[in-house]
Amino acid sequence: MEQARRHLGPKDAGTLKALSHPVRMRLLLLVHEAGPATVGMLAERLAQPVGVVSYHMRQLALHGLVTEVPELARDRRERWWRLVPTESVSMTPSEFVGDPVGRVASRATMLQLIDATAERMRDWVNGMHTWPPEWQDASTLARKGPMRLTAQELSRFDEELDDLVMRYQTLGENAGDDPAERRPVIFFCYTEPIGPPVSE
């Protein structure tokens, strides 16, 4: 089933504000990575009270980011949540230039994503030697560049990276080998121009 792409713009300040909360950002990333989970499972993973997690999941649901999965519940008290199927969630920073509230909310959301990603990277580095050697060596932590590019070329670079990630996602989904040989893999990309801003 083809999944929609969701673009967050100036009209989505409420959603961006919801994502700027550290617990909500981590809950969203956890459900994205692990799949459907109960509030209890999520609370245990994040070391948060069940009531706190339940509240934040409802807030994410209000903004269409997660949804309940009642068919997985074994009784009326058990509540399962999953990510709303979305191919990608994107923002265009320049859209918020004339929107002070949106600019603050979008920046706060991006900073929360950076914090959650850095936390995840630290956890990996601290525990990587518990994994088999082939996984330790296949995983990467590298800084590449610099590349001399125009803004248009950098956009094209990003599009080609998206295509590459989609190709390997399809490879994993269609593979017929032992599922134990395949594990979810996280890919995080960050690019920025170096030096003073270019004048218009």
PDB file of C-alpha atoms in Angstrom:
ATOM      1  CA  MET A   1       0.000   0.000   0.000  1.00  0.00           C
ATOM      2  CA  GLU A   2       1.454   3.366  -1.004  1.00  0.00           C
ATOM      3  CA  GLN A   3       1.962   5.691   1.932  1.00  0.00           C
ATOM      4  CA  ALA A   4       1.365   9.420   1.870  1.00  0.00           C
ATOM      5  CA  ARG A   5       3.989  12.070   2.498  1.00  0.00           C
ATOM      6  CA  ARG A   6       3.155  14.617   5.185  1.00  0.00           C
ATOM      7  CA  HIS A   7       4.473  18.153   4.933  1.00  0.00           C
ATOM      8  CA  LEU A   8       4.407  20.368   8.023  1.00  0.00           C
ATOM      9  CA  GLY A   9       4.076  24.063   7.204  1.00  0.00           C
ATOM     10  CA  PRO A  10       3.007  27.320   8.851  1.00  0.00           C
ATOM     11  CA  LYS A  11      -0.530  25.986   9.377  1.00  0.00           C
ATOM     12  CA  ASP A  12       0.832  23.113  11.475  1.00  0.00           C
ATOM     13  CA  ALA A  13       2.229  25.101  14.418  1.00  0.00           C
ATOM     14  CA  GLY A  14       0.173  22.966  16.831  1.00  0.00           C
ATOM     15  CA  THR A  15       1.661  19.746  15.497  1.00  0.00           C
ATOM     16  CA  LEU A  16       5.173  21.192  15.594  1.00  0.00           C
ATOM     17  CA  LYS A  17       4.612  22.338  19.178  1.00  0.00           C
ATOM     18  CA  ALA A  18       3.485  18.813  20.085  1.00  0.00           C
ATOM     19  CA  LEU A  19       6.642  17.346  18.556  1.00  0.00           C
ATOM     20  CA  SER A  20       8.879  19.844  20.361  1.00  0.00           C
ATOM     21  CA  HIS A  21       8.268  18.006  23.648  1.00  0.00           C
ATOM     22  CA  PRO A  22      11.154  15.610  24.402  1.00  0.00           C
ATOM     23  CA  VAL A  23       8.972  12.716  25.593  1.00  0.00           C
ATOM     24  CA  ARG A  24       6.646  12.980  22.588  1.00  0.00           C
ATOM     25  CA  MET A  25       9.524  13.058  20.122  1.00  0.00           C
ATOM     26  CA  ARG A  26      11.044   9.943  21.689  1.00  0.00           C
ATOM     27  CA  LEU A  27       7.671   8.166  21.780  1.00  0.00           C
ATOM     28  CA  LEU A  28       7.081   8.906  18.104  1.00  0.00           C
ATOM     29  CA  LEU A  29      10.532   7.652  17.123  1.00  0.00           C
ATOM     30  CA  LEU A  30      10.131   4.546  19.284  1.00  0.00           C
ATOM     31  CA  VAL A  31       6.775   3.594  17.730  1.00  0.00           C
ATOM     32  CA  HIS A  32       8.262   4.281  14.297  1.00  0.00           C
ATOM     33  CA  GLU A  33      11.170   1.919  14.956  1.00  0.00           C
ATOM     34  CA  ALA A  34       9.509  -0.819  17.029  1.00  0.00           C
ATOM     35  CA  GLY A  35       6.027  -0.932  15.530  1.00  0.00           C
ATOM     36  CA  PRO A  36       2.743  -1.236  17.474  1.00  0.00           C
ATOM     37  CA  ALA A  37       3.150  -1.150  21.250  1.00  0.00           C
ATOM     38  CA  THR A  38       1.106  -0.761  24.401  1.00  0.00           C
ATOM     39  CA  VAL A  39       1.447   2.205  26.720  1.00  0.00           C
ATOM     40  CA  GLY A  40       3.058  -0.135  29.243  1.00  0.00           C
ATOM     41  CA  MET A  41       5.700  -1.275  26.747  1.00  0.00           C
ATOM     42  CA  LEU A  42       6.513   2.313  25.790  1.00  0.00           C
ATOM     43  CA  ALA A  43       6.641   3.421  29.425  1.00  0.00           C
ATOM     44  CA  GLU A  44       9.117   0.658  30.231  1.00  0.00           C
ATOM     45  CA  ARG A  45      11.353   1.496  27.266  1.00  0.00           C
ATOM     46  CA  LEU A  46      11.497   5.201  28.135  1.00  0.00           C
ATOM     47  CA  ALA A  47      11.457   4.753  31.926  1.00  0.00           C
ATOM     48  CA  GLN A  48       8.394   7.018  32.190  1.00  0.00           C
ATOM     49  CA  PRO A  49       5.196   6.619  34.264  1.00  0.00           C
ATOM     50  CA  VAL A  50       2.362   4.914  32.400  1.00  0.00           C
ATOM     51  CA  GLY A  51       0.059   7.893  32.966  1.00  0.00           C
ATOM     52  CA  VAL A  52       2.584  10.288  31.442  1.00  0.00           C
ATOM     53  CA  VAL A  53       3.060   8.112  28.366  1.00  0.00           C
ATOM     54  CA  SER A  54      -0.705   7.667  27.939  1.00  0.00           C
ATOM     55  CA  TYR A  55      -1.210  11.444  27.999  1.00  0.00           C
ATOM     56  CA  HIS A  56       1.531  12.141  25.471  1.00  0.00           C
ATOM     57  CA  MET A  57       0.298   9.408  23.105  1.00  0.00           C
ATOM     58  CA  ARG A  58      -3.159  10.985  23.137  1.00  0.00           C
ATOM     59  CA  GLN A  59      -1.576  14.333  22.274  1.00  0.00           C
ATOM     60  CA  LEU A  60       0.274  12.786  19.337  1.00  0.00           C
ATOM     61  CA  ALA A  61      -2.990  11.176  18.208  1.00  0.00           C
ATOM     62  CA  LEU A  62      -4.764  14.550  18.263  1.00  0.00           C
ATOM     63  CA  HIS A  63      -2.318  15.703  15.586  1.00  0.00           C
ATOM     64  CA  GLY A  64      -2.692  12.584  13.435  1.00  0.00           C
ATOM     65  CA  LEU A  65       0.776  11.203  14.164  1.00  0.00           C
ATOM     66  CA  VAL A  66      -0.253   7.964  15.926  1.00  0.00           C
ATOM     67  CA  THR A  67      -3.456   5.970  16.108  1.00  0.00           C
ATOM     68  CA  GLU A  68      -4.880   3.260  18.331  1.00  0.00           C
ATOM     69  CA  VAL A  69      -4.915  -0.380  17.212  1.00  0.00           C
ATOM     70  CA  PRO A  70      -7.915  -1.815  19.116  1.00  0.00           C
ATOM     71  CA  GLU A  71      -7.770  -5.162  17.312  1.00  0.00           C
ATOM     72  CA  LEU A  72      -4.523  -5.981  19.149  1.00  0.00           C
ATOM     73  CA  ALA A  73      -5.985  -5.387  22.615  1.00  0.00           C
ATOM     74  CA  ARG A  74      -6.659  -8.480  24.729  1.00  0.00           C
ATOM     75  CA  ASP A  75      -9.107  -6.613  26.992  1.00  0.00           C
ATOM     76  CA  ARG A  76     -10.741  -3.200  27.348  1.00  0.00           C
ATOM     77  CA  ARG A  77      -7.938  -1.835  29.518  1.00  0.00           C
ATOM     78  CA  GLU A  78      -5.117  -2.621  27.092  1.00  0.00           C
ATOM     79  CA  ARG A  79      -4.410   0.122  24.541  1.00  0.00           C
ATOM     80  CA  TRP A  80      -2.108  -0.429  21.589  1.00  0.00           C
ATOM     81  CA  TRP A  81      -0.704   2.406  19.465  1.00  0.00           C
ATOM     82  CA  ARG A  82       1.007   2.544  16.102  1.00  0.00           C
ATOM     83  CA  LEU A  83       2.437   5.189  13.830  1.00  0.00           C
ATOM     84  CA  VAL A  84       0.051   6.592  11.238  1.00  0.00           C
ATOM     85  CA  PRO A  85       1.471   5.107   7.991  1.00  0.00           C
ATOM     86  CA  THR A  86       3.503   7.896   6.421  1.00  0.00           C
ATOM     87  CA  GLU A  87       6.334   7.594   3.927  1.00  0.00           C
ATOM     88  CA  SER A  88       7.973  10.734   5.279  1.00  0.00           C
ATOM     89  CA  VAL A  89       7.367  13.866   7.345  1.00  0.00           C
ATOM     90  CA  SER A  90       9.074  16.984   6.027  1.00  0.00           C
ATOM     91  CA  MET A  91       9.437  20.703   6.664  1.00  0.00           C
ATOM     92  CA  THR A  92      10.654  23.567   4.472  1.00  0.00           C
ATOM     93  CA  PRO A  93      12.428  26.010   6.840  1.00  0.00           C
ATOM     94  CA  SER A  94      12.068  28.999   4.501  1.00  0.00           C
ATOM     95  CA  GLU A  95       8.265  28.758   4.753  1.00  0.00           C
ATOM     96  CA  PHE A  96       8.502  30.027   8.344  1.00  0.00           C
ATOM     97  CA  VAL A  97      10.494  33.201   7.610  1.00  0.00           C
ATOM     98  CA  GLY A  98       7.475  35.472   8.100  1.00  0.00           C
ATOM     99  CA  ASP A  99       5.932  33.363  10.866  1.00  0.00           C
ATOM    100  CA  PRO A 100       7.649  33.957  14.241  1.00  0.00           C
ATOM    101  CA  VAL A 101       5.517  31.373  16.088  1.00  0.00           C
ATOM    102  CA  GLY A 102       6.013  28.735  13.426  1.00  0.00           C
ATOM    103  CA  ARG A 103       9.728  29.503  13.251  1.00  0.00           C
ATOM    104  CA  VAL A 104      10.146  28.920  16.992  1.00  0.00           C
ATOM    105  CA  ALA A 105       8.039  25.727  16.893  1.00  0.00           C
ATOM    106  CA  SER A 106       9.833  24.276  13.858  1.00  0.00           C
ATOM    107  CA  ARG A 107      13.253  25.056  15.336  1.00  0.00           C
ATOM    108  CA  ALA A 108      12.268  23.457  18.660  1.00  0.00           C
ATOM    109  CA  THR A 109      11.074  20.333  16.817  1.00  0.00           C
ATOM    110  CA  MET A 110      14.320  20.023  14.882  1.00  0.00           C
ATOM    111  CA  LEU A 111      16.354  20.469  18.073  1.00  0.00           C
ATOM    112  CA  GLN A 112      14.363  17.699  19.770  1.00  0.00           C
ATOM    113  CA  LEU A 113      15.050  15.391  16.823  1.00  0.00           C
ATOM    114  CA  ILE A 114      18.763  16.189  17.115  1.00  0.00           C
ATOM    115  CA  ASP A 115      18.739  15.530  20.877  1.00  0.00           C
ATOM    116  CA  ALA A 116      16.903  12.213  20.491  1.00  0.00           C
ATOM    117  CA  THR A 117      19.222  11.130  17.678  1.00  0.00           C
ATOM    118  CA  ALA A 118      22.361  12.065  19.619  1.00  0.00           C
ATOM    119  CA  GLU A 119      21.041  10.111  22.603  1.00  0.00           C
ATOM    120  CA  ARG A 120      20.464   7.100  20.383  1.00  0.00           C
ATOM    121  CA  MET A 121      23.954   7.382  18.885  1.00  0.00           C
ATOM    122  CA  ARG A 122      25.544   7.529  22.349  1.00  0.00           C
ATOM    123  CA  ASP A 123      23.604   4.419  23.402  1.00  0.00           C
ATOM    124  CA  TRP A 124      24.884   2.589  20.307  1.00  0.00           C
ATOM    125  CA  VAL A 125      28.505   3.544  20.874  1.00  0.00           C
ATOM    126  CA  ASN A 126      28.294   2.536  24.549  1.00  0.00           C
ATOM    127  CA  GLY A 127      26.778  -0.855  23.725  1.00  0.00           C
ATOM    128  CA  MET A 128      28.146  -1.662  20.269  1.00  0.00           C
ATOM    129  CA  HIS A 129      30.640  -4.259  21.511  1.00  0.00           C
ATOM    130  CA  THR A 130      27.788  -6.474  22.676  1.00  0.00           C
ATOM    131  CA  TRP A 131      26.886  -7.002  18.996  1.00  0.00           C
ATOM    132  CA  PRO A 132      28.570  -9.476  16.632  1.00  0.00           C
ATOM    133  CA  PRO A 133      31.695  -8.118  14.884  1.00  0.00           C
ATOM    134  CA  GLU A 134      30.007  -7.939  11.474  1.00  0.00           C
ATOM    135  CA  TRP A 135      27.370  -5.541  12.828  1.00  0.00           C
ATOM    136  CA  GLN A 136      29.945  -3.447  14.659  1.00  0.00           C
ATOM    137  CA  ASP A 137      31.949  -3.045  11.442  1.00  0.00           C
ATOM    138  CA  ALA A 138      28.955  -2.510   9.136  1.00  0.00           C
ATOM    139  CA  SER A 139      27.547   0.347  11.237  1.00  0.00           C
ATOM    140  CA  THR A 140      29.041   3.750  10.498  1.00  0.00           C
ATOM    141  CA  LEU A 141      29.821   6.940  12.340  1.00  0.00           C
ATOM    142  CA  ALA A 142      31.570   9.183   9.849  1.00  0.00           C
ATOM    143  CA  ARG A 143      31.926  12.777   8.766  1.00  0.00           C
ATOM    144  CA  LYS A 144      32.224  13.192   5.001  1.00  0.00           C
ATOM    145  CA  GLY A 145      32.923  16.207   2.824  1.00  0.00           C
ATOM    146  CA  PRO A 146      33.143  19.047   2.320  1.00  0.00           C
ATOM    147  CA  MET A 147      31.499  19.078  -1.097  1.00  0.00           C
ATOM    148  CA  ARG A 148      31.294  22.288  -3.131  1.00  0.00           C
ATOM    149  CA  LEU A 149      27.641  22.453  -4.183  1.00  0.00           C
ATOM    150  CA  THR A 150      24.924  24.900  -5.117  1.00  0.00           C
ATOM    151  CA  ALA A 151      21.640  24.830  -3.181  1.00  0.00           C
ATOM    152  CA  GLN A 152      20.023  23.094  -6.163  1.00  0.00           C
ATOM    153  CA  GLU A 153      22.736  20.422  -6.237  1.00  0.00           C
ATOM    154  CA  LEU A 154      22.349  19.821  -2.495  1.00  0.00           C
ATOM    155  CA  SER A 155      18.591  19.365  -2.987  1.00  0.00           C
ATOM    156  CA  ARG A 156      19.285  16.847  -5.740  1.00  0.00           C
ATOM    157  CA  PHE A 157      21.772  15.060  -3.459  1.00  0.00           C
ATOM    158  CA  ASP A 158      19.028  14.752  -0.824  1.00  0.00           C
ATOM    159  CA  GLU A 159      16.563  13.383  -3.390  1.00  0.00           C
ATOM    160  CA  GLU A 160      19.086  10.768  -4.511  1.00  0.00           C
ATOM    161  CA  LEU A 161      19.677   9.741  -0.882  1.00  0.00           C
ATOM    162  CA  ASP A 162      15.907   9.302  -0.469  1.00  0.00           C
ATOM    163  CA  ASP A 163      15.852   7.066  -3.548  1.00  0.00           C
ATOM    164  CA  LEU A 164      18.741   4.995  -2.167  1.00  0.00           C
ATOM    165  CA  VAL A 165      17.053   4.521   1.197  1.00  0.00           C
ATOM    166  CA  MET A 166      13.790   3.532  -0.506  1.00  0.00           C
ATOM    167  CA  ARG A 167      15.665   0.994  -2.657  1.00  0.00           C
ATOM    168  CA  TYR A 168      17.144  -0.707   0.402  1.00  0.00           C
ATOM    169  CA  GLN A 169      13.824  -0.570   2.262  1.00  0.00           C
ATOM    170  CA  THR A 170      12.240  -2.425  -0.645  1.00  0.00           C
ATOM    171  CA  LEU A 171      15.127  -4.901  -0.642  1.00  0.00           C
ATOM    172  CA  GLY A 172      14.531  -5.746   3.006  1.00  0.00           C
ATOM    173  CA  GLU A 173      10.749  -5.947   2.652  1.00  0.00           C
ATOM    174  CA  ASN A 174      10.928  -8.313  -0.331  1.00  0.00           C
ATOM    175  CA  ALA A 175      13.769 -10.530   0.942  1.00  0.00           C
ATOM    176  CA  GLY A 176      12.898 -14.180   1.370  1.00  0.00           C
ATOM    177  CA  ASP A 177      15.754 -15.187   3.660  1.00  0.00           C
ATOM    178  CA  ASP A 178      15.733 -15.816   7.411  1.00  0.00           C
ATOM    179  CA  PRO A 179      14.239 -12.734   9.147  1.00  0.00           C
ATOM    180  CA  ALA A 180      16.730 -13.211  12.017  1.00  0.00           C
ATOM    181  CA  GLU A 181      19.492 -12.185   9.611  1.00  0.00           C
ATOM    182  CA  ARG A 182      17.857  -8.805   9.051  1.00  0.00           C
ATOM    183  CA  ARG A 183      17.461  -6.073  11.647  1.00  0.00           C
ATOM    184  CA  PRO A 184      15.910  -2.594  11.525  1.00  0.00           C
ATOM    185  CA  VAL A 185      18.618  -0.032  10.735  1.00  0.00           C
ATOM    186  CA  ILE A 186      18.481   3.693  11.489  1.00  0.00           C
ATOM    187  CA  PHE A 187      19.873   6.219   9.026  1.00  0.00           C
ATOM    188  CA  PHE A 188      20.283   9.869  10.046  1.00  0.00           C
ATOM    189  CA  CYS A 189      21.426  12.545   7.595  1.00  0.00           C
ATOM    190  CA  TYR A 190      22.484  16.124   8.292  1.00  0.00           C
ATOM    191  CA  THR A 191      23.882  18.660   5.830  1.00  0.00           C
ATOM    192  CA  GLU A 192      24.667  22.365   6.084  1.00  0.00           C
ATOM    193  CA  PRO A 193      26.496  25.000   4.065  1.00  0.00           C
ATOM    194  CA  ILE A 194      29.796  26.158   5.599  1.00  0.00           C
ATOM    195  CA  GLY A 195      30.766  29.785   6.000  1.00  0.00           C
ATOM    196  CA  PRO A 196      28.805  33.053   6.118  1.00  0.00           C
ATOM    197  CA  PRO A 197      25.337  33.104   4.503  1.00  0.00           C
ATOM    198  CA  VAL A 198      25.288  33.918   0.812  1.00  0.00           C
ATOM    199  CA  SER A 199      23.638  37.285   0.110  1.00  0.00           C
ATOM    200  CA  GLU A 200      20.632  37.379  -2.177  1.00  0.00           C
TER     201      GLU A 200
END
